[in-house]
Amino acid sequence: MITPKSPGMHEYSFASLPPSVDLVGAFGDDCTLRLSGASLSALERGRLKLRIHRMGRSGAVDAVRLQIGAHSGQIGVWIGAPGATLDIGEGCSGLWDVRMWREASIRIEGQTTSNGTKVISDCSDVQVGEDCMFSSGIVLQAADQHGIVDLATGRIVNDQRRSLTIGRHVWLGRNATVLPDVHIGEGAIIGSATVVTHDVPPTCVAAGVPARVVRREVTWSRSPTELDAVSTLLVAEFASRTTTSGDPVGDSARQATP
């Protein structure tokens, strides 16, 4: 889903993209790209690189809608089927490798950063909240991409639409993988090389293969020495909840049970 066009947003057809956008392959006349003013400036100054690439060989892809608000980094978008929508929010940055197939829908909210994330959507919806921090080697796999066949019936059993949702202010550690039909709650921390196969609650640490919660009632800050704006807000929200309930949580209670 693309958010409504805001003031200062520049809209282009794929036939008339800015020269700083690299377009490879055949796309229909109805494909459009929206760039925020900051994104357009970053492209012109070389702080942001955007490449849009057609996957496959079966003619032009139609009905593509892209909206980019990133301020720096490198974004590669590979599109293999009609109806793809991608919305990268204002102030995002970093390295993004986006692969979109049948009616793919990806929304990454503002201020989210990545040191190297591959996002795969095929007949699926990906939603990433604001101010997330993704390390390198991250995979957001919102679809199986290939059919699983039930031998008794001869039917494809995984052809339904899928989803992958990550709340605001989530930290994914290096080489973490998130699989389809997973929801990660806000403020969560996912450990390095973790494979997330089931929902993860908010404000916890989850690690392992598959992921399991190893500590509760924690979040993270971009600074190693002081709280950032979002972690400060989450601490205040937690204090408000515990004051209202009259049930403060001690350190021993925060340790997850095996």
Short mmCIF file of C-alpha atoms in Angstrom, two decimals:
data_model
loop_
_atom_site.label_atom_id
_atom_site.label_comp_id
_atom_site.label_asym_id
_atom_site.label_seq_id
_atom_site.Cartn_x
_atom_site.Cartn_y
_atom_site.Cartn_z
CA MET A 1 0.00 0.00 0.00
CA ILE A 2 1.30 3.44 -0.97
CA THR A 3 0.66 6.30 1.46
CA PRO A 4 -1.16 9.35 0.04
CA LYS A 5 0.97 11.79 -1.91
CA SER A 6 2.23 14.52 0.43
CA PRO A 7 3.26 18.11 -0.41
CA GLY A 8 6.76 18.23 -1.88
CA MET A 9 6.48 14.76 -3.40
CA HIS A 10 7.59 14.53 -7.05
CA GLU A 11 5.84 11.98 -9.27
CA TYR A 12 7.30 10.48 -12.45
CA SER A 13 6.28 7.86 -14.96
CA PHE A 14 8.91 5.23 -15.64
CA ALA A 15 9.22 6.70 -19.12
CA SER A 16 10.44 10.03 -17.70
CA LEU A 17 12.48 9.19 -14.61
CA PRO A 18 15.21 11.54 -13.35
CA PRO A 19 18.58 10.70 -14.94
CA SER A 20 19.95 9.75 -11.51
CA VAL A 21 17.55 6.76 -11.36
CA ASP A 22 18.83 3.62 -13.08
CA LEU A 23 16.06 1.74 -14.92
CA VAL A 24 16.76 -1.66 -16.49
CA GLY A 25 14.21 -3.67 -18.47
CA ALA A 26 10.69 -3.20 -19.83
CA PHE A 27 7.91 -1.57 -17.82
CA GLY A 28 4.41 -0.39 -18.76
CA ASP A 29 3.34 3.21 -19.25
CA ASP A 30 1.27 3.11 -16.06
CA CYS A 31 4.26 2.49 -13.74
CA THR A 32 5.09 5.43 -11.47
CA LEU A 33 7.76 6.57 -9.03
CA ARG A 34 7.27 9.18 -6.31
CA LEU A 35 10.29 10.83 -4.70
CA SER A 36 10.29 13.11 -1.70
CA GLY A 37 12.19 16.37 -2.05
CA ALA A 38 14.93 15.07 0.23
CA SER A 39 15.23 11.85 -1.78
CA LEU A 40 15.44 13.71 -5.07
CA SER A 41 18.16 15.96 -3.65
CA ALA A 42 20.06 12.94 -2.31
CA LEU A 43 19.91 11.27 -5.74
CA GLU A 44 21.19 14.39 -7.48
CA ARG A 45 24.06 14.72 -4.97
CA GLY A 46 25.00 11.03 -5.17
CA ARG A 47 24.11 10.29 -1.54
CA LEU A 48 21.31 7.95 -2.66
CA LYS A 49 21.41 5.38 -5.46
CA LEU A 50 18.22 3.84 -6.82
CA ARG A 51 18.09 1.03 -9.38
CA ILE A 52 14.83 -0.44 -10.71
CA HIS A 53 15.30 -3.74 -12.53
CA ARG A 54 12.86 -5.91 -14.45
CA MET A 55 13.14 -9.61 -13.56
CA GLY A 56 12.16 -12.31 -16.06
CA ARG A 57 11.68 -12.29 -19.84
CA SER A 58 7.93 -12.27 -20.48
CA GLY A 59 7.46 -8.68 -21.61
CA ALA A 60 6.80 -5.42 -19.80
CA VAL A 61 5.61 -5.30 -16.20
CA ASP A 62 2.60 -3.05 -15.55
CA ALA A 63 0.93 -1.31 -12.60
CA VAL A 64 4.04 -0.76 -10.49
CA ARG A 65 3.85 1.93 -7.78
CA LEU A 66 7.03 3.02 -5.98
CA GLN A 67 7.39 5.77 -3.39
CA ILE A 68 10.81 6.59 -1.93
CA GLY A 69 11.62 8.88 1.00
CA ALA A 70 15.13 7.62 1.77
CA HIS A 71 17.83 10.22 2.40
CA SER A 72 20.92 8.11 1.69
CA GLY A 73 22.11 4.62 0.79
CA GLN A 74 21.58 2.17 -2.04
CA ILE A 75 18.19 0.74 -2.99
CA GLY A 76 17.87 -2.02 -5.57
CA VAL A 77 14.31 -2.93 -6.60
CA TRP A 78 13.80 -6.08 -8.73
CA ILE A 79 10.26 -6.53 -10.07
CA GLY A 80 9.00 -9.68 -11.76
CA ALA A 81 5.21 -9.33 -11.94
CA PRO A 82 2.48 -6.66 -12.24
CA GLY A 83 0.83 -4.89 -9.33
CA ALA A 84 3.89 -4.38 -7.11
CA THR A 85 3.86 -1.53 -4.57
CA LEU A 86 6.81 -0.31 -2.52
CA ASP A 87 6.80 2.57 -0.03
CA ILE A 88 10.06 3.44 1.75
CA GLY A 89 9.38 6.16 4.31
CA GLU A 90 10.98 9.52 4.92
CA GLY A 91 14.45 9.46 6.46
CA CYS A 92 15.19 5.78 5.80
CA SER A 93 18.75 4.93 4.82
CA GLY A 94 21.19 2.13 4.13
CA LEU A 95 21.41 -0.90 1.86
CA TRP A 96 18.18 -2.47 0.58
CA ASP A 97 17.70 -5.34 -1.88
CA VAL A 98 13.97 -5.60 -2.68
CA ARG A 99 12.54 -8.53 -4.69
CA MET A 100 8.88 -8.24 -5.74
CA TRP A 101 6.73 -10.76 -7.57
CA ARG A 102 2.95 -11.29 -7.80
CA GLU A 103 1.03 -8.33 -6.32
CA ALA A 104 3.82 -7.69 -3.85
CA SER A 105 3.22 -5.00 -1.22
CA ILE A 106 6.02 -3.58 0.94
CA ARG A 107 5.85 -0.64 3.35
CA ILE A 108 8.91 0.45 5.34
CA GLU A 109 8.15 3.36 7.65
CA GLY A 110 10.36 6.38 8.25
CA GLN A 111 13.77 6.55 9.93
CA THR A 112 14.44 2.81 9.50
CA THR A 113 18.06 1.94 8.72
CA SER A 114 19.75 -1.09 7.18
CA ASN A 115 23.33 -2.28 6.79
CA GLY A 116 22.17 -4.91 4.28
CA THR A 117 18.58 -6.22 4.08
CA LYS A 118 16.92 -8.40 1.43
CA VAL A 119 13.12 -8.11 1.35
CA ILE A 120 11.22 -10.78 -0.61
CA SER A 121 7.50 -10.37 -1.35
CA ASP A 122 5.46 -12.62 -3.63
CA CYS A 123 1.69 -12.49 -3.21
CA SER A 124 2.42 -11.14 0.26
CA ASP A 125 2.42 -8.02 2.42
CA VAL A 126 5.45 -6.68 4.31
CA GLN A 127 5.03 -3.96 6.93
CA VAL A 128 8.04 -2.53 8.83
CA GLY A 129 7.50 0.08 11.55
CA GLU A 130 9.36 3.34 12.01
CA ASP A 131 12.85 3.66 13.51
CA CYS A 132 13.87 0.04 13.07
CA MET A 133 17.56 -0.88 12.86
CA PHE A 134 18.64 -3.79 10.68
CA SER A 135 22.21 -5.08 10.66
CA SER A 136 23.88 -6.78 7.68
CA GLY A 137 22.79 -10.09 6.16
CA ILE A 138 19.11 -9.59 7.09
CA VAL A 139 16.44 -11.53 5.17
CA LEU A 140 12.74 -10.67 5.37
CA GLN A 141 11.20 -13.66 3.58
CA ALA A 142 7.47 -12.96 3.26
CA ALA A 143 6.74 -15.82 0.85
CA ASP A 144 7.89 -19.37 0.07
CA GLN A 145 8.35 -18.43 -3.63
CA HIS A 146 7.83 -22.03 -4.74
CA GLY A 147 4.92 -24.43 -4.40
CA ILE A 148 4.68 -27.19 -1.79
CA VAL A 149 2.71 -30.09 -3.26
CA ASP A 150 0.53 -32.45 -1.23
CA LEU A 151 1.19 -35.85 -2.82
CA ALA A 152 -2.18 -37.29 -1.77
CA THR A 153 -4.23 -34.55 -3.47
CA GLY A 154 -1.78 -33.15 -6.01
CA ARG A 155 -2.58 -29.67 -4.76
CA ILE A 156 -0.36 -26.71 -3.91
CA VAL A 157 -0.85 -26.17 -0.19
CA ASN A 158 0.98 -22.86 0.28
CA ASP A 159 -0.69 -20.67 -2.35
CA GLN A 160 -2.52 -18.32 0.05
CA ARG A 161 -1.50 -14.69 0.54
CA ARG A 162 1.09 -14.27 3.31
CA SER A 163 2.25 -11.43 5.54
CA LEU A 164 5.25 -10.32 7.59
CA THR A 165 4.96 -7.50 10.13
CA ILE A 166 7.65 -5.80 12.21
CA GLY A 167 6.65 -3.16 14.77
CA ARG A 168 8.36 0.16 15.39
CA HIS A 169 11.85 0.36 16.89
CA VAL A 170 12.86 -3.28 16.30
CA TRP A 171 16.55 -4.26 16.12
CA LEU A 172 17.46 -7.22 13.90
CA GLY A 173 20.95 -8.56 14.61
CA ARG A 174 23.40 -9.65 11.93
CA ASN A 175 22.23 -12.50 9.64
CA ALA A 176 18.77 -12.72 11.18
CA THR A 177 15.98 -14.20 9.04
CA VAL A 178 12.26 -13.51 9.46
CA LEU A 179 9.88 -15.98 7.78
CA PRO A 180 6.28 -15.58 6.53
CA ASP A 181 3.26 -15.06 8.79
CA VAL A 182 5.34 -13.60 11.63
CA HIS A 183 4.66 -10.51 13.73
CA ILE A 184 7.51 -8.96 15.77
CA GLY A 185 6.31 -6.54 18.44
CA GLU A 186 7.64 -3.02 18.93
CA GLY A 187 10.90 -2.50 20.76
CA ALA A 188 12.02 -6.10 20.34
CA ILE A 189 15.62 -7.26 19.81
CA ILE A 190 16.35 -10.23 17.54
CA GLY A 191 19.75 -11.85 18.08
CA SER A 192 22.38 -12.54 15.44
CA ALA A 193 21.73 -15.52 13.12
CA THR A 194 18.25 -15.99 14.61
CA VAL A 195 15.50 -17.54 12.48
CA VAL A 196 12.09 -16.14 13.42
CA THR A 197 9.32 -18.63 12.60
CA HIS A 198 6.64 -17.50 15.09
CA ASP A 199 5.41 -14.23 16.59
CA VAL A 200 7.73 -12.37 18.96
CA PRO A 201 6.15 -10.18 21.69
CA PRO A 202 7.07 -6.53 22.19
CA THR A 203 10.06 -5.32 24.26
CA CYS A 204 11.94 -8.59 24.59
CA VAL A 205 15.09 -10.32 23.34
CA ALA A 206 14.58 -13.36 21.10
CA ALA A 207 17.41 -15.56 19.82
CA GLY A 208 18.13 -19.00 18.42
CA VAL A 209 16.92 -21.34 15.68
CA PRO A 210 14.01 -21.17 15.86
CA ALA A 211 13.74 -17.93 17.84
CA ARG A 212 12.70 -18.07 21.48
CA VAL A 213 12.36 -15.29 24.03
CA VAL A 214 15.38 -15.15 26.35
CA ARG A 215 14.65 -11.88 28.20
CA ARG A 216 11.55 -9.74 28.68
CA GLU A 217 10.82 -6.06 29.42
CA VAL A 218 13.84 -4.67 27.57
CA THR A 219 14.36 -2.55 24.48
CA TRP A 220 17.39 -0.93 22.80
CA SER A 221 18.99 2.41 21.93
CA ARG A 222 21.06 3.41 18.90
CA SER A 223 23.61 4.90 21.28
CA PRO A 224 25.61 2.46 23.45
CA THR A 225 25.87 5.05 26.25
CA GLU A 226 22.54 6.89 26.39
CA LEU A 227 18.87 6.49 25.55
CA ASP A 228 17.62 7.67 22.18
CA ALA A 229 14.22 9.30 21.65
CA VAL A 230 12.21 6.12 21.03
CA SER A 231 13.77 4.08 23.85
CA THR A 232 13.13 7.03 26.19
CA LEU A 233 9.47 6.95 25.14
CA LEU A 234 9.20 3.19 25.66
CA VAL A 235 10.75 3.47 29.14
CA ALA A 236 8.20 6.15 30.02
CA GLU A 237 5.33 4.03 28.68
CA PHE A 238 6.54 1.04 30.72
CA ALA A 239 6.80 3.16 33.88
CA SER A 240 3.27 4.43 33.31
CA ARG A 241 1.90 0.91 32.94
CA THR A 242 3.60 -0.43 36.04
CA THR A 243 2.55 2.59 38.12
CA THR A 244 -1.05 2.19 37.02
CA SER A 245 -1.09 -1.55 37.69
CA GLY A 246 0.84 -1.25 40.97
CA ASP A 247 2.87 -4.30 39.99
CA PRO A 248 6.51 -3.35 39.32
CA VAL A 249 8.57 -5.95 37.50
CA GLY A 250 11.81 -7.05 39.13
CA ASP A 251 14.93 -8.24 37.31
CA SER A 252 14.27 -11.88 38.08
CA ALA A 253 10.79 -11.62 36.61
CA ARG A 254 12.18 -10.26 33.35
CA GLN A 255 14.19 -13.42 32.66
CA ALA A 256 12.29 -15.61 30.26
CA THR A 257 11.57 -19.16 31.30
CA PRO A 258 13.23 -21.80 29.13
#
